[in-house]
Amino acid sequence: MKDPMEEKLQDLPRAADEAFGGLQATQGLRNRILEQADGSRSERKPLRWLVPAMSCAGVLLIVAGLFMTGAFGGGKTGIDSLLVMPEQQIAVVAQGNAPSLEEGQLTADVGGTASISQNAGGGMLVVDGRYYCLQSGKVSSSVKGSYLGDARYVNSVSGQGGVCSDCLSDGTGIYTVAGMEGAAVVADDGGTLRLFRRTSCGGIATVGGESLRDTLRGDVEMLSLSGVGTLDGDDARQLMNTLFSCASYAGSESRESGTTLTITYTNGVKIKLYVSGDRLMGCGSWNCPEFFSAFRGMFY
Amino acid sequence: MSESPRSAPPKRMDDAVFELLYQKYATDVLRVSYFYLGDRQKAEDVTQDVFVKLLTSCPELEEGKEKAWLLKVAVNRCRDLWRASWVKRVVLGSPQLELIPDERAVDERLEKQELLKAVHSLPAQFREVILLHYYQGYGIAEISGMLDLPEGTISSRLSRGRKKLEEILKDGDA
């Protein structure tokens, strides 16, 4: 007699196809694969001696920092002091490397709270009022900078302080991208680094006295404008300077389009932004006809 | 003097071959990975890793065995991820398998859903052979080659896996 379980399992392919019919390998995933394959072939091997050396230097800096901030003194135990470190570090990022976040200084056209659908745009992360969107599947561990805090999972993301996300699980560690503070962060999801780039959300784009340069901070190596071409080296850097000096803020709205500008940084990070006419959609939308005409002028 | 193999330029699979394999098998790799892990993001990561490996390592694939190679790499990667996340599972519990049905499939079939969840809740060693045999249709000899295990072990795991499934479905633990 045939095993009844065997009979049930014969139906597994049909049941699985019905249950997972909405799960498809998309063109987006295909593009990520091609990008990573290109990256992995050109990726430079890190200097092995640098890892222990940097680790030692990092430990020394943390210990020195704890002494300087009086963390080992006062009424707190050593463990209590370490437990409050993430909040202190977030505050330093918000007040030191970037302008303060007082409500009156928001350059956004609308203030308030943003509700984000879990399926919209692949996920959002907020670090002290600055919004970041998921940019790509994975990035190299070499870009991981200093620890910002642990993400708190929420269904709607508000413009308040702290670190929260609608796509990362509670406790996911969030780190700066070295040299790109304020422009991008990475989430360490069980050893896999996910890159989030700066974006606008719920009417909030740049905060404080930030400019477009702050939201795209980093050493640029290459620029690719779809349908036009790719520039690298000094040409790319000069064009970025044109963008930063000429772009004017056109509002927090940011929408998808068929044209993209891909900025490749020297650390291997790639940031892809939509382009509509002479408008760049990044952290808000920015008008810059000078940039686009100069870019096209290099090819035509 | 002959040129050292190390100085040879890196190989890369022909784009047309990659496109063909991606179109034909990527969704299967994604679904098997999702069925194994119960985590959509991780399943996408596995699919990404599998196809990046395909592109960059240019394996010599026997005609008709391409899918078996892709699934072999995927299952191995899933197994690594599953093992690596055991602390999280112990602390937070195993991920629940969320069904992502095609919008056109409107009528929910409870019994089938229970079966899928029961398969997902099997220990990994049974889950992977059940997925490859019953979901992807591979024979015992093929699975033995894919997982580098004796055929007897595969047969035994299939049999024990079915028994465990029966227990899970009887107890309603899925």
CSV table of C-alpha atoms in Angstrom, one decimal:
chain,number,residue,atom,x,y,z
A,1,MET,CA,0.0,0.0,0.0
A,2,LYS,CA,1.3,3.4,-0.8
A,3,ASP,CA,2.4,5.6,2.1
A,4,PRO,CA,-0.3,8.3,2.6
A,5,MET,CA,2.3,10.9,3.3
A,6,GLU,CA,4.0,10.0,0.0
A,7,GLU,CA,0.7,10.7,-1.8
A,8,LYS,CA,0.4,14.1,0.0
A,9,LEU,CA,3.9,15.0,-0.9
A,10,GLN,CA,3.3,14.3,-4.6
A,11,ASP,CA,1.2,17.4,-4.5
A,12,LEU,CA,4.0,19.5,-3.1
A,13,PRO,CA,5.1,21.2,-6.3
A,14,ARG,CA,1.6,22.4,-7.1
A,15,ALA,CA,1.0,23.5,-3.5
A,16,ALA,CA,4.3,25.4,-3.5
A,17,ASP,CA,3.8,27.0,-6.8
A,18,GLU,CA,0.4,28.2,-5.7
A,19,ALA,CA,1.7,29.4,-2.3
A,20,PHE,CA,4.8,31.1,-3.7
A,21,GLY,CA,3.4,32.3,-7.0
A,22,GLY,CA,4.1,35.9,-6.0
A,23,LEU,CA,7.8,35.2,-5.4
A,24,GLN,CA,9.6,35.8,-8.7
A,25,ALA,CA,13.2,36.5,-9.5
A,26,THR,CA,13.0,40.1,-10.7
A,27,GLN,CA,15.1,42.2,-13.1
A,28,GLY,CA,16.2,44.2,-10.0
A,29,LEU,CA,17.7,41.0,-8.5
A,30,ARG,CA,19.4,40.2,-11.9
A,31,ASN,CA,20.9,43.7,-12.0
A,32,ARG,CA,22.2,43.3,-8.4
A,33,ILE,CA,23.9,40.0,-9.5
A,34,LEU,CA,25.5,41.6,-12.5
A,35,GLU,CA,26.7,44.6,-10.4
A,36,GLN,CA,28.2,42.3,-7.7
A,37,ALA,CA,29.8,40.1,-10.2
A,38,ASP,CA,31.5,43.1,-11.8
A,39,GLY,CA,32.5,44.4,-8.4
A,40,SER,CA,33.9,41.1,-7.1
A,41,ARG,CA,36.2,40.9,-10.1
A,42,SER,CA,37.6,44.4,-9.6
A,43,GLU,CA,37.6,44.4,-5.8
A,44,ARG,CA,41.0,45.0,-4.2
A,45,LYS,CA,42.3,42.6,-1.6
A,46,PRO,CA,42.5,44.4,1.8
A,47,LEU,CA,45.9,44.7,3.5
A,48,ARG,CA,45.9,41.8,6.0
A,49,TRP,CA,48.1,43.6,8.5
A,50,LEU,CA,45.8,46.5,8.5
A,51,VAL,CA,42.9,44.6,10.1
A,52,PRO,CA,44.6,43.7,13.5
A,53,ALA,CA,46.3,47.1,13.5
A,54,MET,CA,43.0,49.0,13.0
A,55,SER,CA,41.3,46.7,15.6
A,56,CYS,CA,43.9,47.6,18.2
A,57,ALA,CA,43.7,51.3,17.3
A,58,GLY,CA,39.9,51.1,17.6
A,59,VAL,CA,40.0,49.4,21.0
A,60,LEU,CA,42.5,52.1,22.2
A,61,LEU,CA,40.3,54.9,20.9
A,62,ILE,CA,37.2,53.5,22.6
A,63,VAL,CA,39.0,53.0,26.0
A,64,ALA,CA,40.5,56.6,25.7
A,65,GLY,CA,37.0,57.9,24.8
A,66,LEU,CA,35.4,56.2,27.8
A,67,PHE,CA,38.0,57.8,30.1
A,68,MET,CA,37.6,61.2,28.5
A,69,THR,CA,33.8,61.1,28.8
A,70,GLY,CA,34.0,60.0,32.4
A,71,ALA,CA,32.3,56.7,31.6
A,72,PHE,CA,34.5,54.9,34.1
A,73,GLY,CA,33.8,57.4,36.8
A,74,GLY,CA,30.6,58.6,38.6
A,75,GLY,CA,28.1,56.2,40.1
A,76,LYS,CA,27.8,53.9,37.1
A,77,THR,CA,29.4,50.5,36.8
A,78,GLY,CA,31.5,49.7,33.8
A,79,ILE,CA,28.7,47.6,32.2
A,80,ASP,CA,26.1,50.4,32.7
A,81,SER,CA,28.4,52.9,31.0
A,82,LEU,CA,28.9,50.6,28.0
A,83,LEU,CA,25.2,50.0,27.7
A,84,VAL,CA,24.5,53.7,27.2
A,85,MET,CA,27.2,54.1,24.5
A,86,PRO,CA,25.1,53.7,21.4
A,87,GLU,CA,22.8,56.6,22.3
A,88,GLN,CA,25.9,58.8,23.0
A,89,GLN,CA,27.4,57.9,19.7
A,90,ILE,CA,24.2,58.7,17.8
A,91,ALA,CA,24.0,62.1,19.4
A,92,VAL,CA,27.6,62.8,18.4
A,93,VAL,CA,26.8,62.0,14.8
A,94,ALA,CA,23.8,64.2,14.8
A,95,GLN,CA,25.4,67.1,16.5
A,96,GLY,CA,29.0,66.8,15.3
A,97,ASN,CA,29.4,65.7,11.7
A,98,ALA,CA,26.0,67.0,10.7
A,99,PRO,CA,23.9,70.0,11.6
A,100,SER,CA,21.5,69.9,14.6
A,101,LEU,CA,18.0,68.6,14.1
A,102,GLU,CA,15.8,71.3,15.6
A,103,GLU,CA,12.4,71.3,14.0
A,104,GLY,CA,12.6,74.9,12.7
A,105,GLN,CA,15.6,74.1,10.7
A,106,LEU,CA,14.0,71.4,8.5
A,107,THR,CA,14.4,72.5,4.9
A,108,ALA,CA,11.6,70.1,3.9
A,109,ASP,CA,8.4,71.6,2.5
A,110,VAL,CA,6.2,69.6,4.8
A,111,GLY,CA,7.0,68.4,8.3
A,112,GLY,CA,5.5,65.5,10.3
A,113,THR,CA,5.3,61.8,10.3
A,114,ALA,CA,5.6,59.4,7.4
A,115,SER,CA,3.7,56.2,7.1
A,116,ILE,CA,5.5,53.7,5.0
A,117,SER,CA,4.1,50.6,3.5
A,118,GLN,CA,6.3,47.6,4.0
A,119,ASN,CA,6.3,46.8,0.4
A,120,ALA,CA,7.1,50.4,-0.7
A,121,GLY,CA,10.5,50.9,-2.2
A,122,GLY,CA,12.2,48.0,-0.4
A,123,GLY,CA,12.5,49.5,3.1
A,124,MET,CA,13.4,52.5,5.0
A,125,LEU,CA,15.7,53.4,7.9
A,126,VAL,CA,15.7,56.5,10.0
A,127,VAL,CA,18.7,57.7,12.0
A,128,ASP,CA,17.9,60.7,14.1
A,129,GLY,CA,15.4,62.2,11.6
A,130,ARG,CA,17.4,61.5,8.5
A,131,TYR,CA,15.8,59.0,6.1
A,132,TYR,CA,17.7,56.3,4.2
A,133,CYS,CA,16.3,53.8,1.7
A,134,LEU,CA,17.6,50.4,0.9
A,135,GLN,CA,19.9,50.7,-2.0
A,136,SER,CA,21.2,47.3,-2.9
A,137,GLY,CA,21.4,43.8,-1.5
A,138,LYS,CA,24.8,43.6,-0.1
A,139,VAL,CA,28.0,45.6,0.1
A,140,SER,CA,31.6,44.8,1.0
A,141,SER,CA,32.4,44.7,4.8
A,142,SER,CA,35.3,47.1,4.2
A,143,VAL,CA,32.9,50.1,4.0
A,144,LYS,CA,31.6,49.5,7.6
A,145,GLY,CA,32.4,52.6,9.7
A,146,SER,CA,31.5,53.4,13.3
A,147,TYR,CA,28.5,52.0,15.2
A,148,LEU,CA,25.4,54.3,15.3
A,149,GLY,CA,23.0,52.2,17.2
A,150,ASP,CA,20.6,49.2,16.9
A,151,ALA,CA,17.5,49.5,14.8
A,152,ARG,CA,14.1,49.4,16.3
A,153,TYR,CA,11.5,47.8,14.0
A,154,VAL,CA,8.4,49.9,13.4
A,155,ASN,CA,5.5,49.7,10.9
A,156,SER,CA,5.5,53.5,10.4
A,157,VAL,CA,8.6,55.6,10.6
A,158,SER,CA,8.4,58.9,12.2
A,159,GLY,CA,10.8,61.8,11.9
A,160,GLN,CA,11.8,61.5,15.6
A,161,GLY,CA,15.3,60.7,16.9
A,162,GLY,CA,16.8,57.3,17.4
A,163,VAL,CA,17.2,54.5,14.9
A,164,CYS,CA,14.2,52.8,13.5
A,165,SER,CA,13.2,50.9,10.4
A,166,ASP,CA,10.3,49.3,8.6
A,167,CYS,CA,12.4,46.5,7.1
A,168,LEU,CA,15.1,45.6,9.6
A,169,SER,CA,14.5,43.4,12.6
A,170,ASP,CA,14.9,44.7,16.1
A,171,GLY,CA,18.5,45.0,17.2
A,172,THR,CA,20.1,45.1,13.8
A,173,GLY,CA,23.3,47.1,14.1
A,174,ILE,CA,23.6,50.3,12.1
A,175,TYR,CA,26.9,51.7,11.1
A,176,THR,CA,28.2,54.7,9.2
A,177,VAL,CA,29.9,54.3,5.9
A,178,ALA,CA,33.4,55.6,6.4
A,179,GLY,CA,33.8,58.9,4.5
A,180,MET,CA,30.1,59.0,3.6
A,181,GLU,CA,28.7,60.1,7.0
A,182,GLY,CA,25.2,61.5,6.5
A,183,ALA,CA,24.9,60.2,3.0
A,184,ALA,CA,24.7,56.4,3.6
A,185,VAL,CA,24.6,53.9,6.4
A,186,VAL,CA,24.9,50.1,6.5
A,187,ALA,CA,22.9,47.7,8.4
A,188,ASP,CA,24.7,44.6,9.6
A,189,ASP,CA,22.1,41.9,9.2
A,190,GLY,CA,23.7,38.8,10.6
A,191,GLY,CA,27.0,39.5,8.8
A,192,THR,CA,25.4,40.7,5.6
A,193,LEU,CA,25.9,44.4,5.1
A,194,ARG,CA,23.0,46.2,3.5
A,195,LEU,CA,23.5,49.7,2.1
A,196,PHE,CA,21.0,52.5,2.7
A,197,ARG,CA,21.4,55.8,0.9
A,198,ARG,CA,19.9,59.1,1.9
A,199,THR,CA,16.4,59.8,0.7
A,200,SER,CA,13.4,62.0,1.4
A,201,CYS,CA,10.2,60.8,3.0
A,202,GLY,CA,7.0,62.3,4.2
A,203,GLY,CA,8.1,65.8,3.2
A,204,ILE,CA,11.4,65.6,4.9
A,205,ALA,CA,14.6,65.8,2.8
A,206,THR,CA,17.7,67.6,4.1
A,207,VAL,CA,17.7,68.6,7.7
A,208,GLY,CA,19.5,71.5,9.5
A,209,GLY,CA,21.9,73.4,7.2
A,210,GLU,CA,22.5,70.4,5.0
A,211,SER,CA,23.1,70.8,1.2
A,212,LEU,CA,23.0,68.2,-1.6
A,213,ARG,CA,26.8,67.7,-1.0
A,214,ASP,CA,26.1,66.4,2.5
A,215,THR,CA,23.6,63.8,1.2
A,216,LEU,CA,26.1,62.5,-1.4
A,217,ARG,CA,29.3,62.9,0.6
A,218,GLY,CA,32.2,60.7,-0.4
A,219,ASP,CA,35.1,60.4,-2.9
A,220,VAL,CA,33.6,59.9,-6.3
A,221,GLU,CA,35.4,57.7,-8.7
A,222,MET,CA,32.9,57.3,-11.6
A,223,LEU,CA,29.6,58.7,-12.8
A,224,SER,CA,27.2,56.9,-15.2
A,225,LEU,CA,24.2,58.6,-16.7
A,226,SER,CA,22.0,56.0,-18.4
A,227,GLY,CA,21.7,56.5,-22.2
A,228,VAL,CA,24.6,59.0,-22.2
A,229,GLY,CA,27.8,57.4,-20.9
A,230,THR,CA,30.3,57.0,-18.1
A,231,LEU,CA,32.9,59.4,-16.8
A,232,ASP,CA,35.6,58.8,-14.3
A,233,GLY,CA,38.5,60.4,-12.5
A,234,ASP,CA,38.9,64.2,-12.7
A,235,ASP,CA,36.0,64.5,-15.2
A,236,ALA,CA,33.6,62.9,-12.7
A,237,ARG,CA,34.8,64.9,-9.8
A,238,GLN,CA,34.6,68.2,-11.7
A,239,LEU,CA,31.0,67.4,-12.7
A,240,MET,CA,30.1,66.6,-9.1
A,241,ASN,CA,31.5,70.0,-8.1
A,242,THR,CA,29.3,71.5,-10.8
A,243,LEU,CA,26.3,69.6,-9.4
A,244,PHE,CA,27.0,70.7,-5.8
A,245,SER,CA,27.5,74.4,-6.7
A,246,CYS,CA,24.7,74.8,-9.1
A,247,ALA,CA,21.9,72.5,-7.9
A,248,SER,CA,18.8,74.1,-6.4
A,249,TYR,CA,16.4,72.4,-4.1
A,250,ALA,CA,13.1,71.7,-5.9
A,251,GLY,CA,11.1,70.0,-3.1
A,252,SER,CA,11.1,66.8,-1.1
A,253,GLU,CA,9.2,64.8,-3.8
A,254,SER,CA,11.2,62.0,-5.3
A,255,ARG,CA,9.9,59.7,-8.0
A,256,GLU,CA,11.1,56.9,-10.1
A,257,SER,CA,12.0,57.4,-13.8
A,258,GLY,CA,13.6,55.5,-16.6
A,259,THR,CA,16.9,57.4,-16.4
A,260,THR,CA,19.4,56.9,-13.6
A,261,LEU,CA,22.6,58.5,-12.5
A,262,THR,CA,24.9,56.0,-10.8
A,263,ILE,CA,27.6,57.4,-8.6
A,264,THR,CA,30.5,55.0,-7.8
A,265,TYR,CA,32.6,56.0,-4.9
A,266,THR,CA,36.3,55.0,-4.4
A,267,ASN,CA,35.3,52.6,-1.6
A,268,GLY,CA,33.2,50.6,-4.1
A,269,VAL,CA,29.8,51.9,-2.9
A,270,LYS,CA,27.4,52.6,-5.8
A,271,ILE,CA,24.5,55.0,-5.3
A,272,LYS,CA,21.8,55.0,-8.0
A,273,LEU,CA,19.5,58.1,-8.3
A,274,TYR,CA,16.6,58.7,-10.7
A,275,VAL,CA,16.8,61.5,-13.2
A,276,SER,CA,13.8,63.3,-14.7
A,277,GLY,CA,14.8,65.9,-17.3
A,278,ASP,CA,17.3,68.2,-15.6
A,279,ARG,CA,16.1,67.1,-12.1
A,280,LEU,CA,18.0,64.7,-9.9
A,281,MET,CA,16.0,62.6,-7.4
A,282,GLY,CA,18.0,61.9,-4.4
A,283,CYS,CA,17.4,63.2,-0.9
A,284,GLY,CA,14.6,65.4,-2.4
A,285,SER,CA,14.7,66.6,-5.9
A,286,TRP,CA,17.3,69.0,-7.2
A,287,ASN,CA,17.3,71.1,-10.4
A,288,CYS,CA,20.6,71.3,-12.1
A,289,PRO,CA,20.5,71.9,-15.9
A,290,GLU,CA,24.2,72.9,-15.8
A,291,PHE,CA,25.3,69.5,-14.6
A,292,PHE,CA,23.2,67.5,-17.1
A,293,SER,CA,24.2,69.7,-20.1
A,294,ALA,CA,27.9,69.5,-19.1
A,295,PHE,CA,27.5,65.7,-18.8
A,296,ARG,CA,25.9,65.3,-22.2
A,297,GLY,CA,28.4,67.8,-23.6
A,298,MET,CA,31.2,65.4,-22.8
A,299,PHE,CA,29.7,62.9,-25.2
A,300,TYR,CA,27.9,64.8,-27.9
B,1,MET,CA,58.4,30.4,-20.5
B,2,SER,CA,54.8,29.5,-20.1
B,3,GLU,CA,52.5,32.0,-18.6
B,4,SER,CA,51.4,31.4,-15.0
B,5,PRO,CA,47.6,30.6,-14.8
B,6,ARG,CA,47.4,33.3,-12.1
B,7,SER,CA,48.1,36.1,-14.6
B,8,ALA,CA,45.3,35.0,-16.9
B,9,PRO,CA,42.5,37.6,-17.1
B,10,PRO,CA,39.5,36.6,-14.9
B,11,LYS,CA,36.9,34.5,-16.8
B,12,ARG,CA,33.3,35.5,-17.0
B,13,MET,CA,30.4,33.5,-18.2
B,14,ASP,CA,28.9,34.5,-21.5
B,15,ASP,CA,26.1,37.0,-20.9
B,16,ALA,CA,23.7,35.2,-23.1
B,17,VAL,CA,24.2,31.9,-21.2
B,18,PHE,CA,23.7,33.7,-17.9
B,19,GLU,CA,20.5,35.4,-19.1
B,20,LEU,CA,19.1,32.1,-20.3
B,21,LEU,CA,19.9,30.3,-17.0
B,22,TYR,CA,18.6,33.3,-14.9
B,23,GLN,CA,15.3,33.4,-16.9
B,24,LYS,CA,14.9,29.6,-16.6
B,25,TYR,CA,16.0,28.8,-13.1
B,26,ALA,CA,16.3,31.9,-10.9
B,27,THR,CA,12.8,31.8,-9.7
B,28,ASP,CA,13.2,28.1,-8.8
B,29,VAL,CA,16.4,28.9,-6.8
B,30,LEU,CA,14.6,31.8,-5.1
B,31,ARG,CA,11.6,29.7,-4.1
B,32,VAL,CA,13.6,26.7,-2.9
B,33,SER,CA,15.7,29.1,-0.8
B,34,TYR,CA,12.6,30.8,0.5
B,35,PHE,CA,11.0,27.4,1.3
B,36,TYR,CA,14.2,26.4,3.1
B,37,LEU,CA,14.8,29.6,5.1
B,38,GLY,CA,11.4,31.2,5.4
B,39,ASP,CA,13.0,34.6,4.9
B,40,ARG,CA,12.5,36.5,1.7
B,41,GLN,CA,15.5,38.8,2.0
B,42,LYS,CA,17.8,36.0,2.8
B,43,ALA,CA,16.4,33.9,-0.1
B,44,GLU,CA,17.2,36.8,-2.4
B,45,ASP,CA,20.7,37.0,-1.0
B,46,VAL,CA,21.2,33.2,-1.6
B,47,THR,CA,19.9,33.6,-5.2
B,48,GLN,CA,22.3,36.5,-5.7
B,49,ASP,CA,25.2,34.5,-4.3
B,50,VAL,CA,24.4,31.5,-6.5
B,51,PHE,CA,24.2,33.4,-9.7
B,52,VAL,CA,27.3,35.6,-8.9
B,53,LYS,CA,29.2,32.3,-8.3
B,54,LEU,CA,27.9,31.1,-11.6
B,55,LEU,CA,29.1,34.2,-13.4
B,56,THR,CA,32.5,34.5,-11.8
B,57,SER,CA,33.5,30.9,-11.3
B,58,CYS,CA,32.3,29.7,-14.8
B,59,PRO,CA,31.8,26.1,-13.7
B,60,GLU,CA,31.9,23.4,-16.4
B,61,LEU,CA,28.2,22.5,-16.5
B,62,GLU,CA,27.1,19.4,-18.1
B,63,GLU,CA,24.2,20.0,-20.5
B,64,GLY,CA,20.9,19.4,-18.6
B,65,LYS,CA,22.6,19.6,-15.2
B,66,GLU,CA,22.6,23.3,-14.9
B,67,LYS,CA,19.7,23.5,-12.6
B,68,ALA,CA,21.1,20.7,-10.4
B,69,TRP,CA,24.3,22.7,-10.0
B,70,LEU,CA,22.4,25.9,-9.1
B,71,LEU,CA,20.3,24.2,-6.5
B,72,LYS,CA,23.3,22.4,-5.0
B,73,VAL,CA,25.0,25.7,-4.5
B,74,ALA,CA,21.7,27.2,-3.2
B,75,VAL,CA,21.1,24.4,-0.7
B,76,ASN,CA,24.6,24.5,0.6
B,77,ARG,CA,24.3,28.3,1.1
B,78,CYS,CA,20.9,27.9,2.8
B,79,ARG,CA,22.4,25.3,5.1
B,80,ASP,CA,25.3,27.7,6.1
B,81,LEU,CA,22.8,30.5,6.8
B,82,TRP,CA,20.5,28.2,8.7
B,83,ARG,CA,23.3,27.0,10.9
B,84,ALA,CA,24.7,30.5,11.4
B,85,SER,CA,21.4,31.8,12.6
B,86,TRP,CA,20.7,29.1,15.2
B,87,VAL,CA,21.2,31.5,18.2
B,88,LYS,CA,18.7,33.9,16.8
B,89,ARG,CA,16.2,31.0,16.2
B,90,VAL,CA,16.7,29.7,19.7
B,91,VAL,CA,16.2,33.2,21.2
B,92,LEU,CA,13.5,34.5,18.9
B,93,GLY,CA,12.0,31.3,17.6
B,94,SER,CA,12.0,30.0,14.0
B,95,PRO,CA,10.8,32.2,11.2
B,96,GLN,CA,7.2,31.7,10.2
B,97,LEU,CA,6.8,30.7,6.6
B,98,GLU,CA,4.7,33.5,5.1
B,99,LEU,CA,2.9,32.3,2.0
B,100,ILE,CA,3.3,34.7,-1.0
B,101,PRO,CA,0.6,33.5,-3.3
B,102,ASP,CA,0.0,34.7,-6.8
B,103,GLU,CA,-2.8,37.2,-6.7
B,104,ARG,CA,-4.7,35.1,-9.2
B,105,ALA,CA,-4.8,32.1,-6.8
B,106,VAL,CA,-7.7,33.3,-4.6
B,107,ASP,CA,-9.0,30.2,-3.0
B,108,GLU,CA,-6.9,29.3,0.1
B,109,ARG,CA,-6.3,25.6,0.5
B,110,LEU,CA,-5.8,25.0,4.1
B,111,GLU,CA,-4.5,21.5,3.8
B,112,LYS,CA,-1.8,22.4,1.3
B,113,GLN,CA,-0.7,25.4,3.4
B,114,GLU,CA,-0.4,23.1,6.4
B,115,LEU,CA,1.7,20.7,4.4
B,116,LEU,CA,4.0,23.6,3.2
B,117,LYS,CA,4.4,24.9,6.8
B,118,ALA,CA,5.1,21.3,8.0
B,119,VAL,CA,7.8,20.8,5.4
B,120,HIS,CA,9.4,24.1,6.4
B,121,SER,CA,9.3,23.2,10.1
B,122,LEU,CA,11.2,19.9,9.5
B,123,PRO,CA,14.8,19.8,10.7
B,124,ALA,CA,17.1,21.1,8.0
B,125,GLN,CA,18.6,17.7,7.0
B,126,PHE,CA,15.1,16.3,6.2
B,127,ARG,CA,13.8,19.5,4.8
B,128,GLU,CA,16.5,19.7,2.1
B,129,VAL,CA,16.0,16.2,0.8
B,130,ILE,CA,12.2,16.6,0.8
B,131,LEU,CA,12.5,19.9,-1.1
B,132,LEU,CA,14.8,18.4,-3.7
B,133,HIS,CA,12.9,15.2,-4.1
B,134,TYR,CA,9.3,16.2,-3.9
B,135,TYR,CA,9.4,19.8,-4.8
B,136,GLN,CA,12.1,19.8,-7.5
B,137,GLY,CA,11.7,16.2,-8.6
B,138,TYR,CA,15.2,15.0,-8.3
B,139,GLY,CA,15.9,11.3,-7.8
B,140,ILE,CA,17.8,9.7,-4.9
B,141,ALA,CA,21.0,9.3,-7.0
B,142,GLU,CA,20.9,12.9,-8.1
B,143,ILE,CA,20.3,14.2,-4.6
B,144,SER,CA,23.2,12.0,-3.4
B,145,GLY,CA,25.5,13.7,-5.9
B,146,MET,CA,24.2,17.2,-5.1
B,147,LEU,CA,24.6,16.8,-1.3
B,148,ASP,CA,27.7,14.6,-1.4
B,149,LEU,CA,25.9,12.0,0.8
B,150,PRO,CA,25.5,8.2,0.2
B,151,GLU,CA,22.2,7.2,-1.5
B,152,GLY,CA,21.3,5.2,1.6
B,153,THR,CA,21.4,8.3,3.7
B,154,ILE,CA,19.2,10.1,1.3
B,155,SER,CA,16.6,7.3,1.3
B,156,SER,CA,16.7,7.1,5.0
B,157,ARG,CA,16.3,10.8,5.4
B,158,LEU,CA,13.3,10.8,3.0
B,159,SER,CA,11.7,8.1,4.9
B,160,ARG,CA,12.3,9.6,8.3
B,161,GLY,CA,11.3,13.0,6.9
B,162,ARG,CA,7.9,11.6,5.8
B,163,LYS,CA,7.4,10.1,9.2
B,164,LYS,CA,8.2,13.4,10.9
B,165,LEU,CA,5.9,15.2,8.6
B,166,GLU,CA,3.1,12.9,9.5
B,167,GLU,CA,3.7,13.5,13.2
B,168,ILE,CA,3.8,17.3,12.7
B,169,LEU,CA,0.6,17.3,10.7
B,170,LYS,CA,-1.1,15.0,13.2
B,171,ASP,CA,-0.1,17.2,16.1
B,172,GLY,CA,-0.9,20.4,14.2
B,173,ASP,CA,2.5,21.9,15.1
B,174,ALA,CA,3.2,23.3,11.7
